[in-house]
Amino acid sequence: VLFAPLYLSNYCVNGCLYCPYHAKNKNIPRKKLTQEEIRAEVMALQDMGHKRLAIEAGEDPANNPIEYILESVKTIYSTKRKNGAIRRVNVNIAATTVENYARLKEAEIGTYILFQETYNRASYERLHPTGPKHNYAWHTQAMDRAMDGGIDDVGLGVLFGLESYRYEFAGLLMHAEHLEAAKGVGPHTISVPRVKKADGIDPDVFDNSIPDQIFEKIIACIRIAVPYTGMIISTREGETVRAAALRLGISQISGGSRTSVGGYTQKERPHDTEQFDVHDQRSLDEVAMWLIKSKHIPSFCTACYRAGRTGDRFMSLCKSGQISNCCQPNALMTLAEYLVDYASPSCASLGFGMIEDELKKIPNAKVRQIARGHIEEIKNSNARDFRF
Ligand code: SF4
Ligand code: SF4
C-alpha cells in the first residue's frame, strides 16, 4: 500500500535532540499551512495519484491546536480534483488527551500514529530535555488514551539509532503485547524509521546506529512476532534498503514524498523546512513501476476503516489470513484507478499486464468476476471507488 506524508506545520515547542524542528533551532524557517495552502498541497498529491496521507505537525498548542488539525482533516477530505480523493487521513501528532483523541475519531481519521522514539526512560528524558514531550509516562501511555478515546487503529514505532536496538525491539514488542492484553487490539501498524541527517542534525552523533543487515533482521523479526500488523517504511531509506525490506514483510511504503511544509507545491529541492533528507527521491510513478517490476502490487487501497474493518474486527481478519480476500482485489482495483488516471504510458502498460496475471490468482471465482467487472468499469467510465 502506498501513502505520502503531508507536513502541516513545523512549529514545535519541544526540544528533541534528533529533529531539526526542535524549538531552539533558529536556522529553520517556521511555516504553518493555511487551509488554502493545504487544499493546494492535497490537489498536488491527488494529481500524483495518492489516496492515503499521513499528516504531520509539531507540538505547539498556540500554533497547532487540535482545532487546526481537525479543520485540516476536514479540508483534506473535502478537497477533490478530477477523479482525485484522499480517502484515508492518518494522523501523526503529539500525545494528547482522551477528549482530543475522541475528537480525532469523530473527524474520521484512519490510524493515529505516534513514535515512541525510545523506550529507554533515561535516554528518552535525555533526548527530550525540554517541552511537554519530556514527560515519558504521558508519551508512553498515549496509545492507551487514544484507544480510550475510541481510536482503535494506532501505529507504533521507534527511531532506531537513538538507543540500543535490542532494548527498542523488546520495548516495541512489549508495547504491542500490552495493547493487545489491555485493550484487546494490538498495533495497526509498526514503523521502522532510522535517524537521518537533517538541518543541524548529524546521525553520527547518536552512537547506536544500526547497519542495514541488522535493520533487515529487525524488520523480519517484527514481521514474525507481530504477524497481524501493517509495517511501514518511509523515504528515509533508499531504494536498495526498501527493496530488501519489502521482501521481509514491509506492507506500506511512501512514494514521491516531500518532508517539508508546503513541499508538494514547490518545484525546487531541497526545501528549507525539510524534517529529514529524503533518500528515495523517485516519483510516485517511478516507485509504482519499480514495485510492478519486482512483483509487488502497488495498492492504493483504503477500504478497511471505511468498511468498518478496524480494531479487533480487523485484527481477527488479519490473524486468520482472511484479510487477503479483501486486500488482493482492492489492490488490483485501486491500481487500475491509478493506471487510468495518473500513470505514465509505460507504467500503465506494465500495470495492466500485472492486473491480468493477478486477477487469475484470486481463488474465489465470484470475487474474481466482480473485481474484473469493476476494473472494466474503471477503464471505461469515471466510476471510481469500488471496494471489498
Ligand atoms: Fe517537535 Fe516532533 Fe520534531 Fe520533536 S520530533 S522537535 S516533537 S516535530
Ligand atoms: Fe489495507 Fe484493508 Fe485495503 Fe487490505 S483491504 S490493503 S488491509 S485497507
Short mmCIF file of C-alpha atoms and ligand atoms in Angstrom, two decimals:
data_model
loop_
_atom_site.label_atom_id
_atom_site.label_comp_id
_atom_site.label_asym_id
_atom_site.label_seq_id
_atom_site.Cartn_x
_atom_site.Cartn_y
_atom_site.Cartn_z
CA VAL A 1 0.00 0.00 0.00
CA LEU A 2 1.30 3.44 -0.95
CA PHE A 3 0.94 6.65 1.01
CA ALA A 4 2.52 10.09 1.39
CA PRO A 5 3.26 12.30 4.38
CA LEU A 6 1.78 15.81 4.43
CA TYR A 7 3.55 18.29 6.69
CA LEU A 8 1.13 20.90 8.01
CA SER A 9 3.35 22.89 10.35
CA ASN A 10 6.88 22.77 11.73
CA TYR A 11 6.20 24.99 14.73
CA CYS A 12 7.22 22.99 17.78
CA VAL A 13 7.80 23.73 21.44
CA ASN A 14 9.75 20.55 22.15
CA GLY A 15 13.49 20.09 22.32
CA CYS A 16 14.03 16.67 20.66
CA LEU A 17 17.77 16.43 20.01
CA TYR A 18 17.40 14.41 16.78
CA CYS A 19 14.86 16.62 14.97
CA PRO A 20 15.53 19.91 13.16
CA TYR A 21 12.09 21.23 14.19
CA HIS A 22 13.16 21.48 17.84
CA ALA A 23 12.27 24.82 19.40
CA LYS A 24 15.84 26.10 19.70
CA ASN A 25 16.69 25.70 16.01
CA LYS A 26 16.75 29.27 14.73
CA ASN A 27 18.12 28.32 11.27
CA ILE A 28 14.99 26.69 10.02
CA PRO A 29 12.13 28.89 8.81
CA ARG A 30 8.86 28.19 10.63
CA LYS A 31 5.84 27.60 8.50
CA LYS A 32 2.23 26.60 9.01
CA LEU A 33 -0.04 25.92 6.06
CA THR A 34 -3.30 27.84 5.72
CA GLN A 35 -6.39 25.85 4.72
CA GLU A 36 -5.99 27.26 1.19
CA GLU A 37 -2.39 26.03 1.09
CA ILE A 38 -3.48 22.62 2.38
CA ARG A 39 -6.00 22.42 -0.45
CA ALA A 40 -3.23 23.17 -2.97
CA GLU A 41 -0.93 20.53 -1.44
CA VAL A 42 -3.73 17.96 -1.46
CA MET A 43 -4.51 18.64 -5.11
CA ALA A 44 -0.82 18.19 -5.95
CA LEU A 45 -0.88 14.85 -4.10
CA GLN A 46 -4.09 13.80 -5.82
CA ASP A 47 -2.57 14.67 -9.19
CA MET A 48 0.24 12.25 -8.40
CA GLY A 49 -2.36 9.56 -7.64
CA HIS A 50 -2.28 9.39 -3.84
CA LYS A 51 -5.34 8.30 -1.90
CA ARG A 52 -3.86 7.92 1.58
CA LEU A 53 -1.99 10.54 3.60
CA ALA A 54 -0.27 10.76 6.95
CA ILE A 55 -0.43 14.31 8.30
CA GLU A 56 2.43 15.59 10.43
CA ALA A 57 2.68 18.62 12.70
CA GLY A 58 4.98 19.69 15.51
CA GLU A 59 3.64 20.11 19.04
CA ASP A 60 2.66 23.70 19.62
CA PRO A 61 -0.58 24.45 21.46
CA ALA A 62 -0.61 28.06 20.24
CA ASN A 63 0.18 27.46 16.56
CA ASN A 64 -1.08 23.91 16.02
CA PRO A 65 -4.02 23.45 18.41
CA ILE A 66 -6.29 20.44 17.96
CA GLU A 67 -8.85 22.68 16.22
CA TYR A 68 -6.28 23.39 13.49
CA ILE A 69 -5.66 19.66 12.99
CA LEU A 70 -9.40 18.89 12.88
CA GLU A 71 -10.06 21.68 10.39
CA SER A 72 -7.16 20.44 8.25
CA VAL A 73 -8.54 16.87 8.21
CA LYS A 74 -11.88 18.26 7.05
CA THR A 75 -10.19 20.30 4.33
CA ILE A 76 -8.26 17.27 3.10
CA TYR A 77 -11.32 15.01 2.90
CA SER A 78 -13.37 17.69 1.15
CA THR A 79 -10.76 18.54 -1.49
CA LYS A 80 -11.48 16.81 -4.79
CA ARG A 81 -9.90 17.37 -8.18
CA LYS A 82 -10.97 15.34 -11.22
CA ASN A 83 -11.09 11.72 -10.02
CA GLY A 84 -8.81 12.52 -7.09
CA ALA A 85 -9.82 11.98 -3.48
CA ILE A 86 -7.95 11.41 -0.26
CA ARG A 87 -9.84 8.53 1.31
CA ARG A 88 -7.82 7.97 4.44
CA VAL A 89 -6.04 10.55 6.58
CA ASN A 90 -3.72 9.06 9.17
CA VAL A 91 -2.60 11.48 11.86
CA ASN A 92 0.85 11.80 13.42
CA ILE A 93 0.62 14.44 16.14
CA ALA A 94 1.89 14.75 19.71
CA ALA A 95 0.47 12.79 22.62
CA THR A 96 -2.78 14.40 23.75
CA THR A 97 -5.85 13.93 25.95
CA VAL A 98 -8.62 11.33 25.71
CA GLU A 99 -11.02 14.15 24.77
CA ASN A 100 -8.83 15.24 21.87
CA TYR A 101 -8.45 11.65 20.68
CA ALA A 102 -12.25 11.35 20.70
CA ARG A 103 -12.43 14.47 18.51
CA LEU A 104 -9.93 12.96 16.07
CA LYS A 105 -12.04 9.81 15.94
CA GLU A 106 -15.12 11.89 15.22
CA ALA A 107 -13.22 13.55 12.35
CA GLU A 108 -12.89 10.04 10.86
CA ILE A 109 -9.14 9.78 10.86
CA GLY A 110 -7.57 6.48 9.87
CA THR A 111 -4.67 5.46 12.11
CA TYR A 112 -3.31 7.57 14.95
CA ILE A 113 0.48 7.32 14.72
CA LEU A 114 2.94 8.26 17.43
CA PHE A 115 6.52 7.08 17.57
CA GLN A 116 7.90 6.26 20.96
CA GLU A 117 11.37 7.34 19.71
CA THR A 118 12.99 5.30 22.50
CA TYR A 119 11.53 3.05 25.18
CA ASN A 120 14.54 3.54 27.45
CA ARG A 121 13.37 6.04 30.05
CA ALA A 122 16.76 7.55 30.90
CA SER A 123 17.65 8.01 27.22
CA TYR A 124 14.18 9.31 26.49
CA GLU A 125 14.49 12.04 29.12
CA ARG A 126 17.96 12.99 27.93
CA LEU A 127 16.90 13.17 24.27
CA HIS A 128 13.81 15.24 25.12
CA PRO A 129 15.24 17.78 27.55
CA THR A 130 12.50 20.41 27.23
CA GLY A 131 8.84 20.76 26.35
CA PRO A 132 5.80 18.58 27.12
CA LYS A 133 7.35 15.63 25.29
CA HIS A 134 9.89 15.37 28.12
CA ASN A 135 7.18 13.55 30.14
CA TYR A 136 7.95 9.86 29.45
CA ALA A 137 4.79 8.48 31.04
CA TRP A 138 2.48 10.89 29.19
CA HIS A 139 4.10 9.94 25.88
CA THR A 140 4.31 6.20 26.55
CA GLN A 141 0.67 5.93 27.64
CA ALA A 142 -0.64 7.93 24.67
CA MET A 143 -1.91 4.87 22.80
CA ASP A 144 -3.91 3.74 25.81
CA ARG A 145 -5.58 7.16 25.93
CA ALA A 146 -6.12 7.13 22.15
CA MET A 147 -7.94 3.82 22.48
CA ASP A 148 -9.93 5.12 25.45
CA GLY A 149 -10.95 8.00 23.17
CA GLY A 150 -12.31 5.49 20.65
CA ILE A 151 -9.43 5.27 18.17
CA ASP A 152 -8.88 1.59 17.60
CA ASP A 153 -6.19 1.78 14.92
CA VAL A 154 -2.90 3.00 16.38
CA GLY A 155 0.58 2.99 14.87
CA LEU A 156 3.75 2.37 16.88
CA GLY A 157 7.40 2.97 16.01
CA VAL A 158 10.80 3.73 17.44
CA LEU A 159 13.55 5.86 15.96
CA PHE A 160 16.29 3.30 15.50
CA GLY A 161 19.72 4.67 16.26
CA LEU A 162 18.86 6.58 19.43
CA GLU A 163 19.24 3.62 21.79
CA SER A 164 20.42 0.03 21.66
CA TYR A 165 18.28 -1.76 19.10
CA ARG A 166 17.88 -4.79 21.37
CA TYR A 167 16.21 -2.65 24.04
CA GLU A 168 13.97 -0.94 21.47
CA PHE A 169 12.98 -4.21 19.82
CA ALA A 170 11.93 -5.69 23.17
CA GLY A 171 10.15 -2.45 24.14
CA LEU A 172 8.22 -2.39 20.88
CA LEU A 173 7.02 -5.96 21.25
CA MET A 174 6.07 -5.41 24.89
CA HIS A 175 4.08 -2.34 23.89
CA ALA A 176 2.23 -4.37 21.24
CA GLU A 177 1.62 -7.14 23.77
CA HIS A 178 0.36 -4.63 26.34
CA LEU A 179 -2.15 -3.06 23.92
CA GLU A 180 -3.48 -6.46 22.96
CA ALA A 181 -3.82 -7.53 26.58
CA ALA A 182 -5.21 -4.26 27.97
CA LYS A 183 -7.32 -3.02 25.06
CA GLY A 184 -7.97 -6.17 23.05
CA VAL A 185 -6.29 -4.72 19.95
CA GLY A 186 -2.63 -4.66 19.03
CA PRO A 187 -0.95 -2.02 16.86
CA HIS A 188 -2.48 -1.49 13.43
CA THR A 189 0.97 -0.55 12.16
CA ILE A 190 4.61 -0.53 13.21
CA SER A 191 7.06 1.88 11.57
CA VAL A 192 10.81 1.41 11.44
CA PRO A 193 12.47 4.82 10.92
CA ARG A 194 16.23 5.25 11.40
CA VAL A 195 17.87 8.54 12.45
CA LYS A 196 18.85 10.50 9.35
CA LYS A 197 20.73 13.66 8.50
CA ALA A 198 18.82 16.95 8.66
CA ASP A 199 19.46 20.64 9.29
CA GLY A 200 21.84 20.74 12.27
CA ILE A 201 21.38 17.00 12.89
CA ASP A 202 24.28 14.63 12.36
CA PRO A 203 23.19 10.98 12.70
CA ASP A 204 26.77 10.01 13.66
CA VAL A 205 26.32 11.83 16.99
CA PHE A 206 23.96 9.05 18.03
CA ASP A 207 26.17 6.07 18.73
CA ASN A 208 23.53 3.35 18.33
CA SER A 209 23.17 3.48 14.57
CA ILE A 210 22.45 0.11 13.03
CA PRO A 211 23.86 -1.30 9.79
CA ASP A 212 21.50 -2.42 7.02
CA GLN A 213 21.97 -6.08 7.83
CA ILE A 214 20.77 -5.69 11.43
CA PHE A 215 18.00 -3.38 10.28
CA GLU A 216 16.74 -6.08 7.93
CA LYS A 217 16.83 -8.67 10.71
CA ILE A 218 14.78 -6.36 12.93
CA ILE A 219 12.16 -5.99 10.21
CA ALA A 220 11.99 -9.76 9.69
CA CYS A 221 11.70 -10.42 13.43
CA ILE A 222 8.94 -7.84 13.92
CA ARG A 223 7.11 -9.42 10.97
CA ILE A 224 7.25 -12.81 12.64
CA ALA A 225 6.50 -11.55 16.15
CA VAL A 226 3.51 -9.34 15.23
CA PRO A 227 2.19 -11.03 12.09
CA TYR A 228 -1.09 -9.12 12.03
CA THR A 229 0.40 -5.62 11.92
CA GLY A 230 0.98 -3.41 8.89
CA MET A 231 4.66 -2.47 8.62
CA ILE A 232 5.77 0.88 7.28
CA ILE A 233 8.99 2.12 5.74
CA SER A 234 9.40 5.69 4.54
CA THR A 235 11.63 7.50 2.06
CA ARG A 236 14.18 7.93 4.85
CA GLU A 237 15.55 4.76 3.27
CA GLY A 238 16.86 4.43 -0.27
CA GLU A 239 15.80 2.02 -3.00
CA THR A 240 18.10 -0.87 -2.05
CA VAL A 241 17.10 -0.98 1.60
CA ARG A 242 13.43 -0.58 0.70
CA ALA A 243 13.65 -3.48 -1.76
CA ALA A 244 15.06 -5.77 0.93
CA ALA A 245 12.53 -4.51 3.48
CA LEU A 246 9.62 -5.28 1.15
CA ARG A 247 10.81 -8.86 0.76
CA LEU A 248 10.98 -9.20 4.54
CA GLY A 249 7.48 -8.06 5.37
CA ILE A 250 7.02 -4.33 4.92
CA SER A 251 3.47 -3.72 3.68
CA GLN A 252 3.23 0.08 3.38
CA ILE A 253 5.69 2.44 1.74
CA SER A 254 5.62 6.13 0.95
CA GLY A 255 6.33 7.37 -2.56
CA GLY A 256 7.05 10.76 -4.11
CA SER A 257 7.34 12.17 -0.57
CA ARG A 258 8.20 15.70 0.50
CA THR A 259 9.19 16.06 4.13
CA SER A 260 8.86 19.84 4.24
CA VAL A 261 5.96 22.17 4.95
CA GLY A 262 4.41 23.05 1.59
CA GLY A 263 6.81 20.78 -0.31
CA TYR A 264 4.36 19.37 -2.85
CA THR A 265 3.66 22.76 -4.40
CA GLN A 266 7.36 23.75 -4.50
CA LYS A 267 9.32 22.68 -7.56
CA GLU A 268 12.94 23.02 -6.42
CA ARG A 269 14.57 20.75 -3.85
CA PRO A 270 15.89 20.61 -1.19
CA HIS A 271 13.36 22.68 0.71
CA ASP A 272 14.37 24.82 3.64
CA THR A 273 11.87 23.20 6.03
CA GLU A 274 12.74 19.52 5.43
CA GLN A 275 12.48 17.34 8.54
CA PHE A 276 15.00 14.86 7.16
CA ASP A 277 16.85 14.10 3.93
CA VAL A 278 14.73 12.05 1.56
CA HIS A 279 16.85 9.13 0.33
CA ASP A 280 14.34 7.70 -2.09
CA GLN A 281 13.65 10.65 -4.35
CA ARG A 282 11.80 8.80 -7.08
CA SER A 283 8.39 9.98 -8.22
CA LEU A 284 5.29 8.01 -7.28
CA ASP A 285 5.09 6.75 -10.86
CA GLU A 286 8.69 5.51 -10.70
CA VAL A 287 8.01 3.80 -7.36
CA ALA A 288 4.84 2.18 -8.75
CA MET A 289 6.73 0.93 -11.81
CA TRP A 290 9.55 -0.42 -9.64
CA LEU A 291 7.02 -2.29 -7.47
CA ILE A 292 5.36 -3.82 -10.52
CA LYS A 293 8.71 -4.95 -11.91
CA SER A 294 9.59 -6.54 -8.57
CA LYS A 295 6.21 -8.33 -8.46
CA HIS A 296 4.64 -6.32 -5.64
CA ILE A 297 1.18 -4.95 -6.44
CA PRO A 298 1.16 -1.17 -5.90
CA SER A 299 -2.07 -0.75 -3.95
CA PHE A 300 -3.89 2.49 -3.20
CA CYS A 301 -6.45 0.70 -1.08
CA THR A 302 -8.05 2.46 1.88
CA ALA A 303 -11.08 0.22 2.23
CA CYS A 304 -10.88 -1.18 5.73
CA TYR A 305 -11.77 1.68 8.01
CA ARG A 306 -14.40 2.92 5.57
CA ALA A 307 -15.95 -0.57 5.56
CA GLY A 308 -15.80 -0.70 9.37
CA ARG A 309 -12.94 -3.18 9.45
CA THR A 310 -10.97 -1.59 12.29
CA GLY A 311 -9.70 -2.60 15.72
CA ASP A 312 -10.50 -6.12 16.87
CA ARG A 313 -12.53 -6.86 13.73
CA PHE A 314 -9.56 -6.02 11.56
CA MET A 315 -7.17 -7.96 13.76
CA SER A 316 -9.18 -11.15 13.69
CA LEU A 317 -9.37 -10.98 9.88
CA CYS A 318 -5.61 -10.47 9.77
CA LYS A 319 -4.80 -13.21 12.21
CA SER A 320 -6.86 -15.72 10.24
CA GLY A 321 -5.40 -14.54 6.93
CA GLN A 322 -8.88 -13.80 5.59
CA ILE A 323 -7.96 -10.16 5.02
CA SER A 324 -6.16 -11.15 1.83
CA ASN A 325 -9.60 -11.83 0.30
CA CYS A 326 -10.09 -8.07 0.58
CA CYS A 327 -6.54 -6.79 0.02
CA GLN A 328 -5.93 -8.59 -3.24
CA PRO A 329 -8.99 -7.47 -5.26
CA ASN A 330 -8.83 -3.99 -3.70
CA ALA A 331 -5.18 -3.69 -4.67
CA LEU A 332 -5.97 -4.57 -8.28
CA MET A 333 -8.97 -2.22 -8.50
CA THR A 334 -7.14 0.74 -6.95
CA LEU A 335 -4.12 0.04 -9.13
CA ALA A 336 -6.44 0.17 -12.16
CA GLU A 337 -7.74 3.55 -10.96
CA TYR A 338 -4.18 4.79 -10.67
CA LEU A 339 -3.15 3.46 -14.08
CA VAL A 340 -6.12 5.02 -15.88
CA ASP A 341 -5.99 8.38 -14.11
CA TYR A 342 -2.34 9.15 -13.36
CA ALA A 343 0.26 6.68 -14.60
CA SER A 344 2.78 7.22 -17.38
CA PRO A 345 2.15 5.11 -20.52
CA SER A 346 4.95 2.67 -19.65
CA CYS A 347 3.72 2.21 -16.09
CA ALA A 348 0.15 1.74 -17.36
CA SER A 349 1.20 -0.92 -19.82
CA LEU A 350 3.19 -2.85 -17.22
CA GLY A 351 0.44 -2.39 -14.63
CA PHE A 352 -2.39 -3.72 -16.77
CA GLY A 353 -0.24 -6.73 -17.57
CA MET A 354 0.16 -7.34 -13.87
CA ILE A 355 -3.57 -6.91 -13.25
CA GLU A 356 -4.37 -9.58 -15.85
CA ASP A 357 -1.91 -12.03 -14.25
CA GLU A 358 -3.00 -11.30 -10.69
CA LEU A 359 -6.75 -11.48 -11.42
CA LYS A 360 -6.23 -15.11 -12.41
CA LYS A 361 -4.75 -15.80 -8.98
CA ILE A 362 -7.84 -14.69 -7.00
CA PRO A 363 -9.04 -18.04 -5.64
CA ASN A 364 -12.73 -17.20 -5.26
CA ALA A 365 -14.43 -17.21 -8.69
CA LYS A 366 -17.19 -14.79 -7.64
CA VAL A 367 -14.71 -12.27 -6.19
CA ARG A 368 -12.60 -12.62 -9.32
CA GLN A 369 -15.58 -11.90 -11.54
CA ILE A 370 -16.69 -8.84 -9.51
CA ALA A 371 -13.16 -7.42 -9.47
CA ARG A 372 -12.82 -7.93 -13.23
CA GLY A 373 -16.16 -6.21 -13.79
CA HIS A 374 -15.18 -3.21 -11.68
CA ILE A 375 -11.83 -2.92 -13.43
CA GLU A 376 -13.61 -2.82 -16.80
CA GLU A 377 -15.88 -0.05 -15.44
CA ILE A 378 -12.85 1.90 -14.24
CA LYS A 379 -11.33 1.65 -17.72
CA ASN A 380 -14.50 2.73 -19.47
CA SER A 381 -16.01 5.42 -17.26
CA ASN A 382 -15.34 7.84 -14.45
CA ALA A 383 -16.85 5.46 -11.91
CA ARG A 384 -14.36 5.05 -9.03
CA ASP A 385 -14.02 3.74 -5.52
CA PHE A 386 -15.22 0.16 -5.80
CA ARG A 387 -14.12 -1.85 -2.83
CA PHE A 388 -14.36 -5.09 -0.96
FE1 SF4 B 1 8.80 18.58 17.51
FE2 SF4 B 1 8.19 16.09 16.74
FE3 SF4 B 1 10.46 17.24 15.92
FE4 SF4 B 1 10.21 16.56 18.46
S1 SF4 B 1 10.22 15.14 16.71
S2 SF4 B 1 11.01 18.51 17.69
S3 SF4 B 1 8.01 16.91 18.80
S4 SF4 B 1 8.38 17.90 15.41
FE1 SF4 B 2 -5.26 -2.38 3.89
FE2 SF4 B 2 -7.72 -3.28 4.35
FE3 SF4 B 2 -7.09 -2.42 1.94
FE4 SF4 B 2 -6.08 -4.71 2.84
S1 SF4 B 2 -8.25 -4.28 2.39
S2 SF4 B 2 -4.95 -3.09 1.79
S3 SF4 B 2 -5.79 -4.25 4.99
S4 SF4 B 2 -7.15 -1.16 3.79
#
